[in-house]
């Protein structure tokens, strides 16, 4: 790839800025001063800027503790979008959300620029479980656990068997679903006569929301966390 793409991919500088750095003779490739921003480099080339070795990567994986009031999209006409919460240092990666949480749902949302990863996490065939904490207007009953386990028919889809765990307070529950259809958790609760008054996603597969993140805060996933997601 071109050196300007490589360097901007490291988050070091924009492509325009790279041109300047090259002109100033501040960029080296495998020990030689780079002459042109169009110069080609390999992913394993050793590239330095001002003597500092750069670390190239194509993809980035971010964990966001999504606050209410943000749409899970990169653009919206009316509301703020989750990508507005991503810091400048990740701007060049052009991340997008992996799946969707409703505007008034909080919690774990992954943002990435890796389309294949997104497919793996969201395809219904892959069966990646999503775990939610929900507060309800009325208490869940033991018979509801069975209703969730049996799956539910909706107009445009069938919800597979879901796990409902009632906590000591029966108005507070954990729900695990395999799909991520529009308003799925809320609709499943409505089906058994309860309205969700608060919803938070706490896990996707084996990846748990980092509770030390404040609402609106972001951090990169570790390699171990990324591997956990592929294992499901
Ligand atoms: N189910 C819902 O109803 N809303 C969400 O945001 C996610 C799952």
mmCIF file of C-alpha atoms and ligand atoms in Angstrom:
data_model
loop_
_atom_site.group_PDB
_atom_site.id
_atom_site.type_symbol
_atom_site.label_atom_id
_atom_site.label_comp_id
_atom_site.label_asym_id
_atom_site.label_seq_id
_atom_site.Cartn_x
_atom_site.Cartn_y
_atom_site.Cartn_z
ATOM 1 C CA UNK A 1 0.000 0.000 0.000
ATOM 2 C CA UNK A 2 1.008 3.629 -0.281
ATOM 3 C CA UNK A 3 3.025 5.117 2.554
ATOM 4 C CA UNK A 4 0.417 7.847 3.168
ATOM 5 C CA UNK A 5 -2.300 5.185 3.647
ATOM 6 C CA UNK A 6 -0.007 3.171 5.926
ATOM 7 C CA UNK A 7 0.846 6.130 8.146
ATOM 8 C CA UNK A 8 -2.714 7.451 8.348
ATOM 9 C CA UNK A 9 -3.782 3.836 9.155
ATOM 10 C CA UNK A 10 -1.514 4.006 12.197
ATOM 11 C CA UNK A 11 -3.492 6.998 13.374
ATOM 12 C CA UNK A 12 -0.350 9.104 13.240
ATOM 13 C CA UNK A 13 -1.336 11.742 10.699
ATOM 14 C CA UNK A 14 -3.826 12.427 7.928
ATOM 15 C CA UNK A 15 -2.772 11.662 4.348
ATOM 16 C CA UNK A 16 -2.280 15.383 3.730
ATOM 17 C CA UNK A 17 -0.018 15.699 6.759
ATOM 18 C CA UNK A 18 1.992 12.669 5.619
ATOM 19 C CA UNK A 19 2.895 14.486 2.394
ATOM 20 C CA UNK A 20 4.377 17.298 4.472
ATOM 21 C CA UNK A 21 6.304 14.892 6.694
ATOM 22 C CA UNK A 22 7.715 13.132 3.632
ATOM 23 C CA UNK A 23 8.788 16.472 2.100
ATOM 24 C CA UNK A 24 10.543 17.322 5.355
ATOM 25 C CA UNK A 25 12.452 14.019 5.122
ATOM 26 C CA UNK A 26 10.984 12.799 8.419
ATOM 27 C CA UNK A 27 9.705 9.445 7.134
ATOM 28 C CA UNK A 28 11.859 6.356 6.631
ATOM 29 C CA UNK A 29 10.944 2.950 5.180
ATOM 30 C CA UNK A 30 13.187 0.026 6.082
ATOM 31 C CA UNK A 31 15.962 2.424 7.023
ATOM 32 C CA UNK A 32 15.807 4.650 3.919
ATOM 33 C CA UNK A 33 14.392 8.160 3.785
ATOM 34 C CA UNK A 34 11.094 8.125 1.908
ATOM 35 C CA UNK A 35 11.046 10.418 -1.135
ATOM 36 C CA UNK A 36 7.361 10.413 -2.151
ATOM 37 C CA UNK A 37 4.002 9.970 -0.396
ATOM 38 C CA UNK A 38 3.064 7.597 -3.244
ATOM 39 C CA UNK A 39 5.878 5.195 -2.342
ATOM 40 C CA UNK A 40 4.683 1.617 -1.775
ATOM 41 C CA UNK A 41 5.307 -0.210 1.508
ATOM 42 C CA UNK A 42 4.471 -3.704 2.785
ATOM 43 C CA UNK A 43 2.476 -4.348 5.948
ATOM 44 C CA UNK A 44 5.646 -5.685 7.560
ATOM 45 C CA UNK A 45 7.862 -2.780 6.465
ATOM 46 C CA UNK A 46 9.535 -0.862 9.267
ATOM 47 C CA UNK A 47 8.286 2.705 8.962
ATOM 48 C CA UNK A 48 9.455 5.545 11.175
ATOM 49 C CA UNK A 49 8.332 9.145 11.538
ATOM 50 C CA UNK A 50 10.742 11.435 13.352
ATOM 51 C CA UNK A 51 12.620 8.337 14.483
ATOM 52 C CA UNK A 52 9.538 6.688 16.026
ATOM 53 C CA UNK A 53 8.594 3.210 14.725
ATOM 54 C CA UNK A 54 4.908 2.995 13.734
ATOM 55 C CA UNK A 55 2.542 0.115 14.371
ATOM 56 C CA UNK A 56 0.233 -0.540 11.429
ATOM 57 C CA UNK A 57 -3.231 -2.025 11.837
ATOM 58 C CA UNK A 58 -6.167 -2.114 9.506
ATOM 59 C CA UNK A 59 -8.987 -2.750 11.958
ATOM 60 C CA UNK A 60 -9.992 -1.420 15.338
ATOM 61 C CA UNK A 61 -12.524 -2.849 17.826
ATOM 62 C CA UNK A 62 -14.049 -0.541 20.419
ATOM 63 C CA UNK A 63 -16.329 -1.159 23.385
ATOM 64 C CA UNK A 64 -18.812 1.624 24.136
ATOM 65 C CA UNK A 65 -21.020 1.890 27.190
ATOM 66 C CA UNK A 66 -23.849 3.405 25.202
ATOM 67 C CA UNK A 67 -25.880 6.107 26.915
ATOM 68 C CA UNK A 68 -29.550 6.790 26.180
ATOM 69 C CA UNK A 69 -30.314 9.440 23.559
ATOM 70 C CA UNK A 70 -27.921 8.142 20.887
ATOM 71 C CA UNK A 71 -28.895 6.295 17.720
ATOM 72 C CA UNK A 72 -26.827 3.210 16.740
ATOM 73 C CA UNK A 73 -25.801 4.586 13.361
ATOM 74 C CA UNK A 74 -23.128 6.729 11.721
ATOM 75 C CA UNK A 75 -25.626 9.384 10.633
ATOM 76 C CA UNK A 76 -29.096 10.477 11.675
ATOM 77 C CA UNK A 77 -31.147 13.498 10.653
ATOM 78 C CA UNK A 78 -32.696 14.030 14.056
ATOM 79 C CA UNK A 79 -30.636 12.532 16.885
ATOM 80 C CA UNK A 80 -26.985 12.293 17.927
ATOM 81 C CA UNK A 81 -25.271 9.092 16.760
ATOM 82 C CA UNK A 82 -22.972 6.741 18.676
ATOM 83 C CA UNK A 83 -19.992 7.443 16.419
ATOM 84 C CA UNK A 84 -19.975 11.012 17.789
ATOM 85 C CA UNK A 85 -18.711 9.476 21.029
ATOM 86 C CA UNK A 86 -15.599 8.073 19.328
ATOM 87 C CA UNK A 87 -12.431 10.088 20.024
ATOM 88 C CA UNK A 88 -10.360 11.915 17.404
ATOM 89 C CA UNK A 89 -7.620 9.281 17.648
ATOM 90 C CA UNK A 90 -9.956 6.755 15.977
ATOM 91 C CA UNK A 91 -11.562 9.112 13.435
ATOM 92 C CA UNK A 92 -9.563 7.800 10.458
ATOM 93 C CA UNK A 93 -10.760 4.219 11.074
ATOM 94 C CA UNK A 94 -14.355 5.253 10.207
ATOM 95 C CA UNK A 95 -15.966 2.803 12.622
ATOM 96 C CA UNK A 96 -19.631 1.790 12.627
ATOM 97 C CA UNK A 97 -21.769 0.035 15.243
ATOM 98 C CA UNK A 98 -21.993 -3.776 15.272
ATOM 99 C CA UNK A 99 -25.753 -4.291 15.379
ATOM 100 C CA UNK A 100 -28.142 -1.881 17.029
ATOM 101 C CA UNK A 101 -29.398 -0.828 20.416
ATOM 102 C CA UNK A 102 -32.542 1.292 20.627
ATOM 103 C CA UNK A 103 -32.103 4.989 21.310
ATOM 104 C CA UNK A 104 -33.235 4.509 24.935
ATOM 105 C CA UNK A 105 -31.194 1.320 25.543
ATOM 106 C CA UNK A 106 -27.881 1.550 27.381
ATOM 107 C CA UNK A 107 -24.853 -0.682 27.616
ATOM 108 C CA UNK A 108 -22.508 -2.760 25.533
ATOM 109 C CA UNK A 109 -22.100 -1.730 21.910
ATOM 110 C CA UNK A 110 -19.103 -2.686 19.786
ATOM 111 C CA UNK A 111 -17.843 -0.309 17.117
ATOM 112 C CA UNK A 112 -15.452 -1.450 14.411
ATOM 113 C CA UNK A 113 -14.429 -0.944 10.790
ATOM 114 C CA UNK A 114 -14.190 -4.742 10.220
ATOM 115 C CA UNK A 115 -17.140 -5.821 8.069
ATOM 116 C CA UNK A 116 -16.402 -9.555 8.308
ATOM 117 C CA UNK A 117 -16.344 -9.371 12.117
ATOM 118 C CA UNK A 118 -19.663 -7.500 12.072
ATOM 119 C CA UNK A 119 -21.184 -10.234 9.941
ATOM 120 C CA UNK A 120 -19.919 -12.932 12.355
ATOM 121 C CA UNK A 121 -21.459 -11.135 15.330
ATOM 122 C CA UNK A 122 -24.817 -10.225 13.824
ATOM 123 C CA UNK A 123 -25.714 -13.078 11.458
ATOM 124 C CA UNK A 124 -28.638 -15.050 12.945
ATOM 125 C CA UNK A 125 -26.924 -18.234 11.739
ATOM 126 C CA UNK A 126 -23.969 -17.601 14.051
ATOM 127 C CA UNK A 127 -26.096 -17.709 17.215
ATOM 128 C CA UNK A 128 -24.131 -15.151 19.220
ATOM 129 C CA UNK A 129 -26.104 -14.597 22.427
ATOM 130 C CA UNK A 130 -26.858 -11.105 23.674
ATOM 131 C CA UNK A 131 -27.579 -10.678 27.375
ATOM 132 C CA UNK A 132 -29.738 -7.826 28.687
ATOM 133 C CA UNK A 133 -30.728 -6.496 32.064
ATOM 134 C CA UNK A 134 -34.316 -5.235 32.024
ATOM 135 C CA UNK A 135 -36.563 -3.447 34.501
ATOM 136 C CA UNK A 136 -40.278 -4.097 34.046
ATOM 137 C CA UNK A 137 -43.469 -2.393 35.095
ATOM 138 C CA UNK A 138 -44.840 -5.669 36.507
ATOM 139 C CA UNK A 139 -43.184 -8.717 38.047
ATOM 140 C CA UNK A 140 -42.219 -11.672 35.857
ATOM 141 C CA UNK A 141 -43.595 -15.038 36.917
ATOM 142 C CA UNK A 142 -42.169 -18.547 36.695
ATOM 143 C CA UNK A 143 -44.584 -19.374 33.861
ATOM 144 C CA UNK A 144 -42.991 -16.564 31.816
ATOM 145 C CA UNK A 145 -39.650 -18.386 31.937
ATOM 146 C CA UNK A 146 -41.248 -21.199 29.967
ATOM 147 C CA UNK A 147 -42.845 -18.810 27.459
ATOM 148 C CA UNK A 148 -39.398 -17.354 26.731
ATOM 149 C CA UNK A 149 -37.807 -20.806 26.521
ATOM 150 C CA UNK A 150 -40.421 -21.935 23.979
ATOM 151 C CA UNK A 151 -39.555 -19.101 21.580
ATOM 152 C CA UNK A 152 -42.168 -16.724 20.195
ATOM 153 C CA UNK A 153 -43.808 -16.119 16.830
ATOM 154 C CA UNK A 154 -43.967 -12.535 15.628
ATOM 155 C CA UNK A 155 -45.384 -11.170 12.397
ATOM 156 C CA UNK A 156 -42.038 -10.917 10.607
ATOM 157 C CA UNK A 157 -39.841 -13.389 12.531
ATOM 158 C CA UNK A 158 -39.694 -16.239 15.015
ATOM 159 C CA UNK A 159 -37.729 -15.553 18.175
ATOM 160 C CA UNK A 160 -35.683 -18.620 19.074
ATOM 161 C CA UNK A 161 -35.687 -20.020 22.578
ATOM 162 C CA UNK A 162 -34.607 -17.268 24.996
ATOM 163 C CA UNK A 163 -33.432 -17.460 28.571
ATOM 164 C CA UNK A 164 -35.287 -15.456 31.210
ATOM 165 C CA UNK A 165 -33.690 -15.199 34.654
ATOM 166 C CA UNK A 166 -35.777 -13.545 37.355
ATOM 167 C CA UNK A 167 -33.727 -11.842 40.085
ATOM 168 C CA UNK A 168 -34.732 -11.451 43.762
ATOM 169 C CA UNK A 169 -36.766 -8.470 42.612
ATOM 170 C CA UNK A 170 -39.171 -9.995 40.028
ATOM 171 C CA UNK A 171 -39.446 -6.641 38.219
ATOM 172 C CA UNK A 172 -35.709 -6.956 37.387
ATOM 173 C CA UNK A 173 -34.629 -9.705 35.013
ATOM 174 C CA UNK A 174 -31.845 -10.899 32.758
ATOM 175 C CA UNK A 175 -32.789 -12.002 29.250
ATOM 176 C CA UNK A 176 -30.583 -13.776 26.706
ATOM 177 C CA UNK A 177 -31.561 -13.801 23.050
ATOM 178 C CA UNK A 178 -29.820 -15.274 20.023
ATOM 179 C CA UNK A 179 -31.068 -12.784 17.433
ATOM 180 C CA UNK A 180 -31.224 -9.019 17.519
ATOM 181 C CA UNK A 181 -34.485 -8.160 15.813
ATOM 182 C CA UNK A 182 -36.088 -4.740 16.082
ATOM 183 C CA UNK A 183 -37.252 -4.152 19.703
ATOM 184 C CA UNK A 184 -36.963 -7.897 20.304
ATOM 185 C CA UNK A 185 -36.556 -7.860 24.088
ATOM 186 C CA UNK A 186 -39.295 -5.271 24.540
ATOM 187 C CA UNK A 187 -41.635 -7.200 22.277
ATOM 188 C CA UNK A 188 -40.989 -10.503 24.019
ATOM 189 C CA UNK A 189 -41.756 -8.880 27.370
ATOM 190 C CA UNK A 190 -44.910 -7.270 25.953
ATOM 191 C CA UNK A 191 -45.993 -10.721 24.801
ATOM 192 C CA UNK A 192 -46.147 -11.849 28.430
ATOM 193 C CA UNK A 193 -47.871 -8.626 29.482
ATOM 194 C CA UNK A 194 -44.935 -6.590 30.822
ATOM 195 C CA UNK A 195 -43.501 -3.280 29.651
ATOM 196 C CA UNK A 196 -39.752 -2.692 29.739
ATOM 197 C CA UNK A 197 -39.017 0.576 31.527
ATOM 198 C CA UNK A 198 -35.206 0.296 31.391
ATOM 199 C CA UNK A 199 -32.953 -1.826 29.206
ATOM 200 C CA UNK A 200 -29.210 -2.359 29.234
ATOM 201 C CA UNK A 201 -27.100 -4.832 27.258
ATOM 202 C CA UNK A 202 -24.566 -6.435 29.560
ATOM 203 C CA UNK A 203 -22.886 -9.035 27.323
ATOM 204 C CA UNK A 204 -22.429 -10.247 23.759
ATOM 205 C CA UNK A 205 -21.361 -13.888 23.688
ATOM 206 C CA UNK A 206 -18.517 -14.183 26.203
ATOM 207 C CA UNK A 207 -17.770 -10.446 26.150
ATOM 208 C CA UNK A 208 -19.047 -8.601 29.224
ATOM 209 C CA UNK A 209 -19.636 -4.873 29.449
ATOM 210 C CA UNK A 210 -16.715 -3.307 31.318
ATOM 211 C CA UNK A 211 -18.637 -1.777 34.217
ATOM 212 C CA UNK A 212 -15.761 0.602 34.907
ATOM 213 C CA UNK A 213 -16.691 2.483 31.714
ATOM 214 C CA UNK A 214 -18.968 5.427 32.418
ATOM 215 C CA UNK A 215 -21.920 5.944 30.104
ATOM 216 C CA UNK A 216 -20.561 7.362 26.843
ATOM 217 C CA UNK A 217 -17.037 6.083 27.510
ATOM 218 C CA UNK A 218 -15.092 3.965 25.027
ATOM 219 C CA UNK A 219 -12.081 1.686 25.186
ATOM 220 C CA UNK A 220 -10.427 -0.733 22.783
ATOM 221 C CA UNK A 221 -11.189 -4.426 23.118
ATOM 222 C CA UNK A 222 -8.206 -6.518 24.141
ATOM 223 C CA UNK A 223 -7.062 -9.349 21.861
ATOM 224 C CA UNK A 224 -8.363 -11.831 24.461
ATOM 225 C CA UNK A 225 -11.818 -10.206 24.319
ATOM 226 C CA UNK A 226 -11.849 -10.318 20.511
ATOM 227 C CA UNK A 227 -10.891 -14.014 20.601
ATOM 228 C CA UNK A 228 -13.652 -14.666 23.170
ATOM 229 C CA UNK A 229 -16.217 -13.276 20.750
ATOM 230 C CA UNK A 230 -15.131 -15.599 17.971
ATOM 231 C CA UNK A 231 -15.435 -18.569 20.373
ATOM 232 C CA UNK A 232 -18.973 -17.423 21.317
HETATM 233 N N1 LIG B 1 -34.175 -5.465 22.298
HETATM 234 C C1 LIG B 1 -34.845 -4.300 22.394
HETATM 235 O O1 LIG B 1 -36.070 -4.294 22.539
HETATM 236 N N2 LIG B 1 -34.149 -3.162 22.341
HETATM 237 C C2 LIG B 1 -32.797 -3.120 22.212
HETATM 238 O O2 LIG B 1 -32.221 -2.045 22.176
HETATM 239 C C3 LIG B 1 -32.118 -4.345 22.098
HETATM 240 C C4 LIG B 1 -32.829 -5.503 22.147
#
